[in-house]
PDB file of C-alpha atoms in Angstrom:
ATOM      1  CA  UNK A   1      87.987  69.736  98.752  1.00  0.00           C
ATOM      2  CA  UNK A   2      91.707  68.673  99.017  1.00  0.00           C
ATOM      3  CA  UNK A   3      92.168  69.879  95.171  1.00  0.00           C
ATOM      4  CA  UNK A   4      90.962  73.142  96.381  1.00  0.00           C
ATOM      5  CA  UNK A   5      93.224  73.607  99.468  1.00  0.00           C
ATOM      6  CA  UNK A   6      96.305  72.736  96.926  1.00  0.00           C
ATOM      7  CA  UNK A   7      95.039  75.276  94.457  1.00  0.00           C
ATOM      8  CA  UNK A   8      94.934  77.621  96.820  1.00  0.00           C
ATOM      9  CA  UNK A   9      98.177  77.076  98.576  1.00  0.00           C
ATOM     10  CA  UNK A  10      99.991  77.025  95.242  1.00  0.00           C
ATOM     11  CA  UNK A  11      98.116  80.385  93.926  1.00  0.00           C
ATOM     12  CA  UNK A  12      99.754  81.602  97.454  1.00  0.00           C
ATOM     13  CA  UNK A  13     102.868  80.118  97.361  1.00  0.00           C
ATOM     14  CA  UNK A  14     103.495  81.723  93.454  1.00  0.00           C
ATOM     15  CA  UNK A  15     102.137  85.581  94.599  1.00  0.00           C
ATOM     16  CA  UNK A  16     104.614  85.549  97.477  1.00  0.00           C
ATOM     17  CA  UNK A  17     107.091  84.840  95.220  1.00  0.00           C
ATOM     18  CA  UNK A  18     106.398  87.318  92.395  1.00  0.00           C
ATOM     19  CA  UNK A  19     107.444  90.113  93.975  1.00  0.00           C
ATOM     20  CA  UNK A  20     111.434  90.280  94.021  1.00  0.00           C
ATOM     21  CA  UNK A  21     114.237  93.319  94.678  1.00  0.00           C
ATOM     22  CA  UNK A  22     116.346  93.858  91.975  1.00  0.00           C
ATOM     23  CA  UNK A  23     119.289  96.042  91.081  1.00  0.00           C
ATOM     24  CA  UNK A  24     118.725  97.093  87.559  1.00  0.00           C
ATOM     25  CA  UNK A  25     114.324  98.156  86.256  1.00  0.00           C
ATOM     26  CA  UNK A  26     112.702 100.047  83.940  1.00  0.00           C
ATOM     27  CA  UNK A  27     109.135 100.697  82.518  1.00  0.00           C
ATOM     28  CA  UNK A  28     107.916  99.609  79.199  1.00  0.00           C
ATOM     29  CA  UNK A  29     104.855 100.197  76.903  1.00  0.00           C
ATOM     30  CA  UNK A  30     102.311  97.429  75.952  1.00  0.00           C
ATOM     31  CA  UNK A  31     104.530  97.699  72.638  1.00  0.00           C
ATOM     32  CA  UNK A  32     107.335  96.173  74.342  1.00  0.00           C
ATOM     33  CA  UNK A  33     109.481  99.703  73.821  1.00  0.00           C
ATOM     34  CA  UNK A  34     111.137 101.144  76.919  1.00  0.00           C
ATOM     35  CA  UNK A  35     109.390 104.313  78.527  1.00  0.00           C
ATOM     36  CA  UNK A  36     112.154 106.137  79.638  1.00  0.00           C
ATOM     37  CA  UNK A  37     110.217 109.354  81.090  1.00  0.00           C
ATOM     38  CA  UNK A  38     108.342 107.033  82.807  1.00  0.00           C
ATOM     39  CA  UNK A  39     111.578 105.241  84.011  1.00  0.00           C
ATOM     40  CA  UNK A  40     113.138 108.718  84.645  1.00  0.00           C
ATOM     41  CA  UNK A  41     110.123 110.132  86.722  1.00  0.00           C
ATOM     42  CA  UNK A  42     110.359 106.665  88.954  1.00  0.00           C
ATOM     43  CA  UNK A  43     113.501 106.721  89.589  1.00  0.00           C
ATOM     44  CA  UNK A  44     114.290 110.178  90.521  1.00  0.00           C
ATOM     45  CA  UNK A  45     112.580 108.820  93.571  1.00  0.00           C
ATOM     46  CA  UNK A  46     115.081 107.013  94.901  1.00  0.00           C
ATOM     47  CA  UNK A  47     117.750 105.708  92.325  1.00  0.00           C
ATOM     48  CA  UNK A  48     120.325 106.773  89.584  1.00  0.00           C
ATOM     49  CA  UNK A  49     119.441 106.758  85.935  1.00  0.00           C
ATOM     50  CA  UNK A  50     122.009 105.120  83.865  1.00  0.00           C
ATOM     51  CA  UNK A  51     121.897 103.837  80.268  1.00  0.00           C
ATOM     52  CA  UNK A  52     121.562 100.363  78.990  1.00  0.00           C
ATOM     53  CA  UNK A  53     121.836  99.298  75.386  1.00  0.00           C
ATOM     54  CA  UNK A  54     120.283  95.676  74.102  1.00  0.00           C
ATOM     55  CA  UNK A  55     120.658  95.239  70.972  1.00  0.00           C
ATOM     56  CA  UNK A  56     120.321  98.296  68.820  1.00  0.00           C
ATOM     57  CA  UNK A  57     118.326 100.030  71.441  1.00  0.00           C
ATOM     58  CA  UNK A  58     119.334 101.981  74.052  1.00  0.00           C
ATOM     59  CA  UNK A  59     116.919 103.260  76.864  1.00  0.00           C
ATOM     60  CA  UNK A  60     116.900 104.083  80.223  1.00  0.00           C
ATOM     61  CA  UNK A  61     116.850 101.736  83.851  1.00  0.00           C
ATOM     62  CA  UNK A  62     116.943 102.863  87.236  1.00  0.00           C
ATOM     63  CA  UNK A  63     119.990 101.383  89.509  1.00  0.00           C
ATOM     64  CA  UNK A  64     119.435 101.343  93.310  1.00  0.00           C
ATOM     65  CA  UNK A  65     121.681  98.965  95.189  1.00  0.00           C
ATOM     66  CA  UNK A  66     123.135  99.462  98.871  1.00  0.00           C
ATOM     67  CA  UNK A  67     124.264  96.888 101.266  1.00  0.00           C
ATOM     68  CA  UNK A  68     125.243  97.578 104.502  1.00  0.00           C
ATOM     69  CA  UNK A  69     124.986  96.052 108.345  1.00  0.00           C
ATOM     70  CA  UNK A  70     120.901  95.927 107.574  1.00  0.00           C
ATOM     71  CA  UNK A  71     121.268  93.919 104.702  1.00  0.00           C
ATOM     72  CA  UNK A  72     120.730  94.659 101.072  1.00  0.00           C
ATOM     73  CA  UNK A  73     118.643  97.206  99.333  1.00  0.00           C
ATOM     74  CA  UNK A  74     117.394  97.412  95.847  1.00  0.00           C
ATOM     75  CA  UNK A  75     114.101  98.145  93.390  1.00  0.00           C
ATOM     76  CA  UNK A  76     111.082  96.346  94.353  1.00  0.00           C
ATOM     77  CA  UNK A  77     109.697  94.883  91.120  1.00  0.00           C
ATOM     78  CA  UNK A  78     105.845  94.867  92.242  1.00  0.00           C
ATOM     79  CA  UNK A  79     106.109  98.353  93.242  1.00  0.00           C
ATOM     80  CA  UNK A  80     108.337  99.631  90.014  1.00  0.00           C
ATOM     81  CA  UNK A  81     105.465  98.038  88.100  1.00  0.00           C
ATOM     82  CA  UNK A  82     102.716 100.120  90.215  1.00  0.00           C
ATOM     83  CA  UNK A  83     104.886 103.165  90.035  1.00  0.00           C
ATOM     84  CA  UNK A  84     105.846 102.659  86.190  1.00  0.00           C
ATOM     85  CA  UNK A  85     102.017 102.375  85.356  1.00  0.00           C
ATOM     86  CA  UNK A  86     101.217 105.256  87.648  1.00  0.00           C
ATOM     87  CA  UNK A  87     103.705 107.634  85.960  1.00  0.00           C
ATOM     88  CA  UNK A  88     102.037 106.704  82.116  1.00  0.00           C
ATOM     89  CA  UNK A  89     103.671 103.318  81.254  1.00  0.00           C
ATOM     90  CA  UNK A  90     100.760 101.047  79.976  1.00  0.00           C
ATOM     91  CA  UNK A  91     103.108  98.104  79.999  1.00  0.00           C
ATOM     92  CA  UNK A  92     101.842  95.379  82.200  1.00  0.00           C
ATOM     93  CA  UNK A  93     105.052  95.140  84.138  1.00  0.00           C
ATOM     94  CA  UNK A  94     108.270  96.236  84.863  1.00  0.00           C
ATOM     95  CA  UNK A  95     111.071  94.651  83.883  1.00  0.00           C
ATOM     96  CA  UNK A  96     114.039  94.345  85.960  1.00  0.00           C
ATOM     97  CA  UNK A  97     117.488  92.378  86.453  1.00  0.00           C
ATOM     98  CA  UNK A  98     120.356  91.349  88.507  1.00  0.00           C
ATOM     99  CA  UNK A  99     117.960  89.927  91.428  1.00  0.00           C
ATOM    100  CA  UNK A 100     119.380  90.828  94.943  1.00  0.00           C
ATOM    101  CA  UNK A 101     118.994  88.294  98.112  1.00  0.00           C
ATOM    102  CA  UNK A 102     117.328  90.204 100.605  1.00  0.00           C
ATOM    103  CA  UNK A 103     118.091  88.863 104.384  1.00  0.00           C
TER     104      UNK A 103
END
């Protein structure tokens, strides 16, 4: 009984934690290759589209950042994911950087 009541507390303690804001996402591809019409159709939403090179690749990410009396704003990861996968990226996630404290 008690192993089940810490199961489920940690399984509940690690989904409020996976979703994050961010300042910096894009989609991907279950290949691991950026999907920047994807990214593009996303962030048109809401964002600017900038470029980003890693590497020897460059691809597309969406920026969104504002802080003001409210507090900060950015890119929700679980809902770039949703949005990403709803726009034709069959990546499992989004992937995103430069995590913003939200108050």
């Amino acid at each position: 009984m008690k192993l089940g009541i810490i199961l489920a507390s940690l399984s509940l303690t690690s989904a409020v934690q996976a979703c994050s804001v961010y300042q910096h996402c894009h989609c991907y591809n279950s290949d691991g290759v950026p999907n920047d019409t994807a990214t593009a159709a996303v962030c048109k939403e809401f964002g600017e589209l900038r470029d980003k090179t890693d590497g020897d690749r460059t691809y597309k990410e969406c920026y969104f950042y504002k802080f003001n009396f409210f507090g900060s704003q950015g890119i929700g990861n679980c809902q770039m994911r949703k949005s990403c996968q709803i726009r034709g990226a069959t990546g499992d996630d989004s992937s995103c950087r430069k995590k913003i404290t939200i108050w």
